[in-house]
Structure formats: structure tokens, C-alpha cells
Amino acid sequence: MKVWSLVNQKGGVGKTTSTISIAACLSALGKRVLLIDLDPQSSLSYYLGIDSDTLQHTLFDVFTSPQNTVKLKAIVNKVTVQTSIQNVTLLPSHMALSTIDNALSQQTGKGLIIKNALDCISSDYDYVLIDCPPVLGVLMINAITSSDKLILPTQTEYLAFQGLQRMMSTLEKLRTNLKQDARILIVPTLFDRRYNAAIRTYSLIRETFKESLWKGYIPIDTKFRDASAIGASIVEVAPESRGAFAYEKLTNDLLKHE
Ligand SMILES: Nc1ncnc2c1ncn2[C@@H]1O[C@H](COP(=O)(O)OP(=O)(O)OP(=O)(O)O)[C@@H](O)[C@H]1O
Ligand SMILES: [Mg+2]
């Protein structure tokens, strides 16, 4: 089982959209996928038509469960729900997760809870995708410590580039402190090639982070809005769109570099 996290402290860069789109591409390849909605805003869960307020169990229970293997596995299985995408299941988030930094402030090993949970179910899935909140805290640390790959969606505009520099240096420090060697892949998103500013920023990202940059980009495509409006992925709703092709290429490249 491989774990890929979608991380960026900046909001609205396409983390949730990328999570759903990559999951749909993996599903089309026959892979078993587990999605983890680590964002207390629960966008991923809502996107998939799951209202966490109505659920008896959510990811919050995993964070507050006794950390022994038998209990953790039982809780994870209770929390898991099937999504409308074949072979894709979800650990839904809950608003209460926004208080988790305080709730676990004294707890040792609080950065390893997701890793421990995933260790209990490692034979049940081929890929785990973790959708992170745009906040650096215990939730994002849990994603980083669990991951084989860190996927960093980033917009191709100048302010986002400055945010990317900060995020990359934070990730480097965290990886050193956590003794973590997950590979980082920067994925340009919402790319609009009609604008020189986008092309210039793309070049700047390439010059600065050549080693970590994916050799492609996700274009702006209105089909993403159409897909989210009906709670499906662009790959299902508009398989011939530029956006769907871009995520298929990204998924294939991610699989190639396993
Ligand atoms: N390539 C794209 N083309 C057009 N619209 C897009 C594209 N990618 C994402 N969007 C839209 O941009 C908005 C933000 O995307 P998304 O929710 O995936 O970002 P996020 O990084 O998860 O945000 P947050 O940090 O708030 O969780 C959404 O309305 C989404 O439909
Ligand atoms: Mg999101």
C-alpha cells in the first residue's frame, strides 16, 4: 500500500480537486483506493455527497481512539464509508477535527496516529490519498509522517510562488525533524496559458525547483465546476476534457515513479 498526501498551506490551490481526480484515475486502473479527508472543513466528504454531521463515526474517532492495533483497526473499519466511485472508500472528516491540536496537546505520538491506523489496514488498499487542510498543524504532520509521496498542488501566479517557497522550506525542515524521506512533487494547477504571468511563474517554479516539479500542468477547465456540482470526478463527467487528460497523465507519471 502506498500513501500519497496532497499538501499546501495555501487554500484553493486544487488539493481536494486533485484528490478526487487522482482517485478516479486510480479506480479506472482497477486499484483499491482509500481517501482520507483530513480537512475539518470536510470539502472532500461533502464533494462525495457525505455529510459528516449526520454520521455516527468520523475520522475524529480515529484520533481519539486508544492507540492499540485491535481497537484502532475496529474504529477505522467503522468510520470507512463507500463512495460513488468504484473501489474508492473514504474516511470522512468532521468539524471537531479543528480542535485536535488543543485536544492532543499533551499526547505523545500525536503525529503518528494516521500512520498507526494505516498500518492496521495496509493489505486492504493499494493506494491511500490524504486531502490535507491548508493549515500547518498536527493534522498535516500526521499526513507527512504517513506518506510515501507529497503532492504539492500550486497555482501558477506570483503570490502562490512565494507561498510555494515557504511551503517547500517548511516541508524540508519537517522531513528532517520527522526523519521522513517522502518524495515531493510540485503540480502546477489552474494553469491558464493565455496569460503571460502564468507562463512566467511556471518558468520561475521550474528554475527554482526543477528536481521536484512535475513535467506537466493541470489546466483551468470549467468542467471541474460541472463535476463538483454533481459530486463526481471530472474523469467520470468529462473523460475527453483537457482537465481529465491532465490528471490521467499525472496519475500515470506518479505510478511510473513508484
Ligand atoms: N484546474 C481547475 N480548473 C478550474 N477550476 C478548478 C481547477 N482546480 C480546482 N478548481 C476549482 O477551484 C476551487 C478550489 O479548488 P479545491 O477545493 O480543490 O482547492 P483546495 O486546495 O482543496 O482548497 P482548500 O485549501 O480550501 O481546501 C474549487 O471551486 C474547484 O472546483
Ligand atoms: Mg480542500
Short mmCIF file of C-alpha atoms and ligand atoms in Angstrom, two decimals:
data_model
loop_
_atom_site.label_atom_id
_atom_site.label_comp_id
_atom_site.label_asym_id
_atom_site.label_seq_id
_atom_site.Cartn_x
_atom_site.Cartn_y
_atom_site.Cartn_z
CA MET A 1 0.00 0.00 0.00
CA LYS A 2 1.30 3.45 -0.99
CA VAL A 3 0.30 6.68 0.71
CA TRP A 4 0.20 9.97 -1.20
CA SER A 5 -0.72 13.24 0.53
CA LEU A 6 -1.98 16.40 -1.12
CA VAL A 7 -0.44 19.26 0.83
CA ASN A 8 -0.18 23.02 0.63
CA GLN A 9 -0.64 25.65 3.33
CA LYS A 10 -2.27 27.84 0.72
CA GLY A 11 -6.02 27.45 0.26
CA GLY A 12 -7.86 26.98 -3.01
CA VAL A 13 -4.94 25.55 -4.99
CA GLY A 14 -6.67 22.33 -6.04
CA LYS A 15 -5.82 19.86 -3.24
CA THR A 16 -9.34 18.45 -2.96
CA THR A 17 -9.92 18.51 -6.72
CA SER A 18 -6.63 16.67 -7.25
CA THR A 19 -7.51 14.09 -4.57
CA ILE A 20 -10.82 13.20 -6.25
CA SER A 21 -9.40 13.28 -9.77
CA ILE A 22 -6.38 11.07 -8.97
CA ALA A 23 -8.66 8.67 -7.04
CA ALA A 24 -10.94 8.34 -10.07
CA CYS A 25 -7.94 7.67 -12.34
CA LEU A 26 -6.61 5.00 -9.96
CA SER A 27 -10.07 3.45 -9.74
CA ALA A 28 -10.25 3.28 -13.57
CA LEU A 29 -6.98 1.31 -13.44
CA GLY A 30 -8.60 -1.20 -11.07
CA LYS A 31 -6.80 -0.02 -7.92
CA ARG A 32 -8.37 -0.13 -4.46
CA VAL A 33 -8.26 3.38 -3.06
CA LEU A 34 -8.82 4.81 0.41
CA LEU A 35 -9.41 8.55 0.68
CA ILE A 36 -8.73 10.34 3.95
CA ASP A 37 -10.44 13.70 4.42
CA LEU A 38 -8.11 15.33 6.91
CA ASP A 39 -9.62 18.80 6.46
CA PRO A 40 -12.11 19.80 9.22
CA GLN A 41 -13.94 21.80 6.52
CA SER A 42 -14.87 18.35 5.13
CA SER A 43 -14.86 19.54 1.50
CA LEU A 44 -13.86 16.13 0.18
CA SER A 45 -16.60 14.38 2.16
CA TYR A 46 -19.23 16.93 1.03
CA TYR A 47 -17.97 16.68 -2.55
CA LEU A 48 -18.68 12.95 -2.43
CA GLY A 49 -22.17 13.56 -1.02
CA ILE A 50 -21.32 12.58 2.55
CA ASP A 51 -22.48 14.95 5.28
CA SER A 52 -20.27 14.17 8.26
CA ASP A 53 -22.70 15.90 10.67
CA THR A 54 -25.11 13.03 10.08
CA LEU A 55 -22.54 10.26 10.65
CA GLN A 56 -22.15 8.36 13.87
CA HIS A 57 -18.41 7.82 13.32
CA THR A 58 -15.84 10.03 11.60
CA LEU A 59 -12.08 10.49 11.44
CA PHE A 60 -12.33 12.31 14.77
CA ASP A 61 -12.95 8.89 16.42
CA VAL A 62 -9.69 7.60 14.91
CA PHE A 63 -7.77 10.48 16.50
CA THR A 64 -9.36 9.96 19.91
CA SER A 65 -9.31 6.12 19.88
CA PRO A 66 -6.98 4.16 22.18
CA GLN A 67 -3.84 3.62 20.10
CA ASN A 68 -3.71 -0.16 20.24
CA THR A 69 -3.86 -2.10 16.99
CA VAL A 70 -7.08 -4.05 17.63
CA LYS A 71 -9.12 -1.01 18.75
CA LEU A 72 -7.68 1.22 16.04
CA LYS A 73 -8.49 -1.27 13.28
CA ALA A 74 -12.07 -1.71 14.57
CA ILE A 75 -12.59 2.07 14.65
CA VAL A 76 -11.14 2.58 11.17
CA ASN A 77 -13.49 -0.07 9.77
CA LYS A 78 -16.46 1.60 11.47
CA VAL A 79 -15.57 5.02 10.07
CA THR A 80 -14.94 3.87 6.49
CA VAL A 81 -17.75 4.60 4.00
CA GLN A 82 -18.14 3.56 0.37
CA THR A 83 -18.18 6.40 -2.18
CA SER A 84 -19.97 6.56 -5.53
CA ILE A 85 -16.65 5.84 -7.28
CA GLN A 86 -15.99 2.14 -7.72
CA ASN A 87 -13.35 0.72 -5.34
CA VAL A 88 -12.95 4.08 -3.63
CA THR A 89 -13.74 4.34 0.07
CA LEU A 90 -13.50 7.32 2.39
CA LEU A 91 -12.61 8.15 5.97
CA PRO A 92 -14.85 11.23 6.36
CA SER A 93 -13.76 14.29 8.28
CA HIS A 94 -15.61 16.21 10.98
CA MET A 95 -15.58 19.87 12.05
CA ALA A 96 -14.45 18.72 15.52
CA LEU A 97 -11.05 17.92 14.00
CA SER A 98 -10.36 21.67 14.01
CA THR A 99 -9.84 21.36 17.79
CA ILE A 100 -7.46 18.41 17.57
CA ASP A 101 -4.24 20.44 18.07
CA ASN A 102 -5.51 21.51 21.51
CA ALA A 103 -7.20 18.21 22.35
CA LEU A 104 -3.98 16.24 21.79
CA SER A 105 -1.53 18.87 23.00
CA GLN A 106 -0.06 16.65 25.74
CA GLN A 107 -0.31 13.31 23.92
CA THR A 108 2.92 11.63 22.85
CA GLY A 109 2.92 10.18 19.36
CA LYS A 110 0.12 12.54 18.25
CA GLY A 111 1.82 12.94 14.86
CA LEU A 112 1.71 9.19 14.19
CA ILE A 113 -2.00 8.45 14.62
CA ILE A 114 -2.84 8.17 10.91
CA LYS A 115 0.32 6.16 10.26
CA ASN A 116 -0.63 3.71 13.05
CA ALA A 117 -4.18 3.45 11.69
CA LEU A 118 -2.94 2.78 8.16
CA ASP A 119 -0.51 0.14 9.39
CA CYS A 120 -3.56 -1.83 10.64
CA ILE A 121 -5.22 -1.92 7.20
CA SER A 122 -2.23 -1.98 4.87
CA SER A 123 -3.38 -5.09 2.98
CA ASP A 124 -6.89 -3.72 2.27
CA TYR A 125 -5.91 -0.96 -0.21
CA ASP A 126 -3.43 -0.31 -3.00
CA TYR A 127 -3.37 3.49 -2.59
CA VAL A 128 -4.28 5.95 0.13
CA LEU A 129 -4.80 9.61 -0.80
CA ILE A 130 -4.84 12.14 2.03
CA ASP A 131 -6.51 15.52 1.42
CA CYS A 132 -4.91 17.99 3.87
CA PRO A 133 -6.27 21.22 5.31
CA PRO A 134 -4.43 24.42 4.32
CA VAL A 135 -3.02 24.68 7.84
CA LEU A 136 0.29 23.55 9.26
CA GLY A 137 -0.61 21.64 12.41
CA VAL A 138 -0.95 18.18 13.85
CA LEU A 139 -3.24 17.06 11.00
CA MET A 140 -0.72 17.93 8.30
CA ILE A 141 2.09 16.36 10.37
CA ASN A 142 0.05 13.14 10.50
CA ALA A 143 -0.21 13.18 6.71
CA ILE A 144 3.51 13.82 6.24
CA THR A 145 4.62 11.06 8.62
CA SER A 146 2.39 8.54 6.79
CA SER A 147 3.37 9.43 3.24
CA ASP A 148 5.48 7.87 0.52
CA LYS A 149 4.85 10.91 -1.68
CA LEU A 150 3.87 14.52 -1.00
CA ILE A 151 1.97 16.08 -3.88
CA LEU A 152 2.01 19.87 -3.75
CA PRO A 153 -0.63 21.45 -5.98
CA THR A 154 0.31 25.06 -6.64
CA GLN A 155 -1.19 27.86 -8.67
CA THR A 156 0.98 29.47 -11.32
CA GLU A 157 0.78 33.04 -10.10
CA TYR A 158 3.42 35.13 -8.41
CA LEU A 159 1.95 35.24 -4.89
CA ALA A 160 1.45 31.50 -4.97
CA PHE A 161 5.11 31.12 -5.95
CA GLN A 162 6.16 32.94 -2.79
CA GLY A 163 3.88 30.67 -0.77
CA LEU A 164 5.44 27.68 -2.53
CA GLN A 165 8.92 28.74 -1.46
CA ARG A 166 7.75 28.93 2.17
CA MET A 167 5.95 25.59 1.93
CA MET A 168 8.99 23.86 0.40
CA SER A 169 11.33 25.11 3.11
CA THR A 170 8.81 24.11 5.83
CA LEU A 171 8.47 20.65 4.29
CA GLU A 172 12.26 20.21 4.11
CA LYS A 173 12.58 21.11 7.82
CA LEU A 174 9.70 18.83 8.80
CA ARG A 175 11.07 15.93 6.81
CA THR A 176 14.43 16.30 8.56
CA ASN A 177 12.86 16.57 12.03
CA LEU A 178 10.48 13.67 11.39
CA LYS A 179 13.23 11.62 9.69
CA GLN A 180 10.90 11.33 6.73
CA ASP A 181 12.06 10.88 3.15
CA ALA A 182 8.82 11.14 1.15
CA ARG A 183 9.39 12.44 -2.35
CA ILE A 184 7.90 15.89 -3.06
CA LEU A 185 6.19 16.55 -6.38
CA ILE A 186 5.05 20.08 -7.24
CA VAL A 187 2.00 20.04 -9.52
CA PRO A 188 1.07 23.33 -11.25
CA THR A 189 -2.72 23.70 -11.15
CA LEU A 190 -5.35 26.09 -12.54
CA PHE A 191 -2.82 26.90 -15.27
CA ASP A 192 -4.06 29.40 -17.81
CA ARG A 193 -1.65 29.55 -20.73
CA ARG A 194 -3.39 32.62 -22.21
CA TYR A 195 -1.68 34.72 -19.54
CA ASN A 196 1.99 35.65 -19.74
CA ALA A 197 2.06 35.97 -15.94
CA ALA A 198 1.16 32.26 -15.63
CA ILE A 199 3.87 31.25 -18.10
CA ARG A 200 6.45 33.45 -16.34
CA THR A 201 5.60 31.98 -12.93
CA TYR A 202 5.73 28.47 -14.35
CA SER A 203 9.28 29.18 -15.61
CA LEU A 204 10.22 30.59 -12.21
CA ILE A 205 8.98 27.42 -10.48
CA ARG A 206 10.93 25.32 -12.99
CA GLU A 207 14.16 27.27 -12.45
CA THR A 208 13.84 27.16 -8.66
CA PHE A 209 12.51 23.64 -8.03
CA LYS A 210 13.45 21.73 -11.17
CA GLU A 211 14.05 18.45 -9.29
CA SER A 212 10.63 18.46 -7.64
CA LEU A 213 8.48 19.80 -10.48
CA TRP A 214 6.10 17.54 -12.40
CA LYS A 215 6.69 17.85 -16.15
CA GLY A 216 3.13 18.83 -16.91
CA TYR A 217 0.35 21.04 -15.59
CA ILE A 218 -3.34 20.92 -14.78
CA PRO A 219 -5.14 23.47 -16.98
CA ILE A 220 -8.02 25.70 -15.97
CA ASP A 221 -11.12 23.83 -17.10
CA THR A 222 -14.74 24.74 -16.39
CA LYS A 223 -15.57 21.03 -16.43
CA PHE A 224 -14.19 20.81 -12.85
CA ARG A 225 -17.05 23.03 -11.70
CA ASP A 226 -19.58 20.91 -13.60
CA ALA A 227 -18.15 17.77 -11.99
CA SER A 228 -18.17 19.13 -8.43
CA ALA A 229 -21.76 20.33 -8.86
CA ILE A 230 -22.89 16.72 -9.20
CA GLY A 231 -20.43 15.19 -6.75
CA ALA A 232 -18.47 13.25 -9.36
CA SER A 233 -14.94 13.46 -10.72
CA ILE A 234 -14.03 15.16 -13.99
CA VAL A 235 -12.78 11.79 -15.23
CA GLU A 236 -16.33 10.40 -15.00
CA VAL A 237 -18.21 13.54 -16.07
CA ALA A 238 -15.98 14.72 -18.92
CA PRO A 239 -13.49 11.98 -19.79
CA GLU A 240 -12.46 13.75 -23.00
CA SER A 241 -11.73 17.09 -21.32
CA ARG A 242 -8.29 18.66 -21.01
CA GLY A 243 -8.60 18.50 -17.23
CA ALA A 244 -9.32 14.76 -17.23
CA PHE A 245 -6.41 14.08 -19.62
CA ALA A 246 -4.06 16.09 -17.39
CA TYR A 247 -4.99 14.10 -14.26
CA GLU A 248 -4.65 10.81 -16.17
CA LYS A 249 -1.15 11.84 -17.22
CA LEU A 250 -0.30 12.89 -13.65
CA THR A 251 -1.56 9.58 -12.24
CA ASN A 252 0.41 7.58 -14.80
CA ASP A 253 3.56 9.57 -14.01
CA LEU A 254 3.03 9.05 -10.27
CA LEU A 255 2.68 5.30 -10.84
CA LYS A 256 5.75 5.20 -13.10
CA HIS A 257 7.93 6.74 -10.40
CA GLU A 258 6.90 4.37 -7.62
N1 LIG B 1 -7.95 23.00 -12.89
C1 LIG B 1 -9.03 23.66 -12.44
N2 LIG B 1 -9.79 24.41 -13.31
C2 LIG B 1 -10.84 25.11 -12.87
N3 LIG B 1 -11.28 25.12 -11.59
C3 LIG B 1 -10.57 24.40 -10.69
C4 LIG B 1 -9.42 23.63 -11.06
N4 LIG B 1 -8.93 23.03 -9.95
C5 LIG B 1 -9.71 23.39 -8.93
N5 LIG B 1 -10.70 24.21 -9.36
C6 LIG B 1 -11.74 24.87 -8.56
O1 LIG B 1 -11.06 25.74 -7.65
C7 LIG B 1 -11.69 25.73 -6.37
C8 LIG B 1 -10.67 25.34 -5.29
O2 LIG B 1 -10.25 24.01 -5.53
P1 LIG B 1 -10.05 22.97 -4.33
O3 LIG B 1 -11.22 23.00 -3.40
O4 LIG B 1 -9.68 21.68 -4.94
O5 LIG B 1 -8.80 23.63 -3.60
P2 LIG B 1 -8.15 23.23 -2.17
O6 LIG B 1 -6.70 23.45 -2.29
O7 LIG B 1 -8.60 21.90 -1.75
O8 LIG B 1 -8.81 24.35 -1.23
P3 LIG B 1 -8.78 24.38 0.40
O9 LIG B 1 -7.37 24.74 0.78
O10 LIG B 1 -9.77 25.45 0.75
O11 LIG B 1 -9.16 23.03 0.89
C9 LIG B 1 -12.86 24.77 -6.49
O12 LIG B 1 -14.02 25.53 -6.76
C10 LIG B 1 -12.51 23.90 -7.70
O13 LIG B 1 -13.67 23.41 -8.38
MG MG B 2 -9.54 21.27 0.02
#
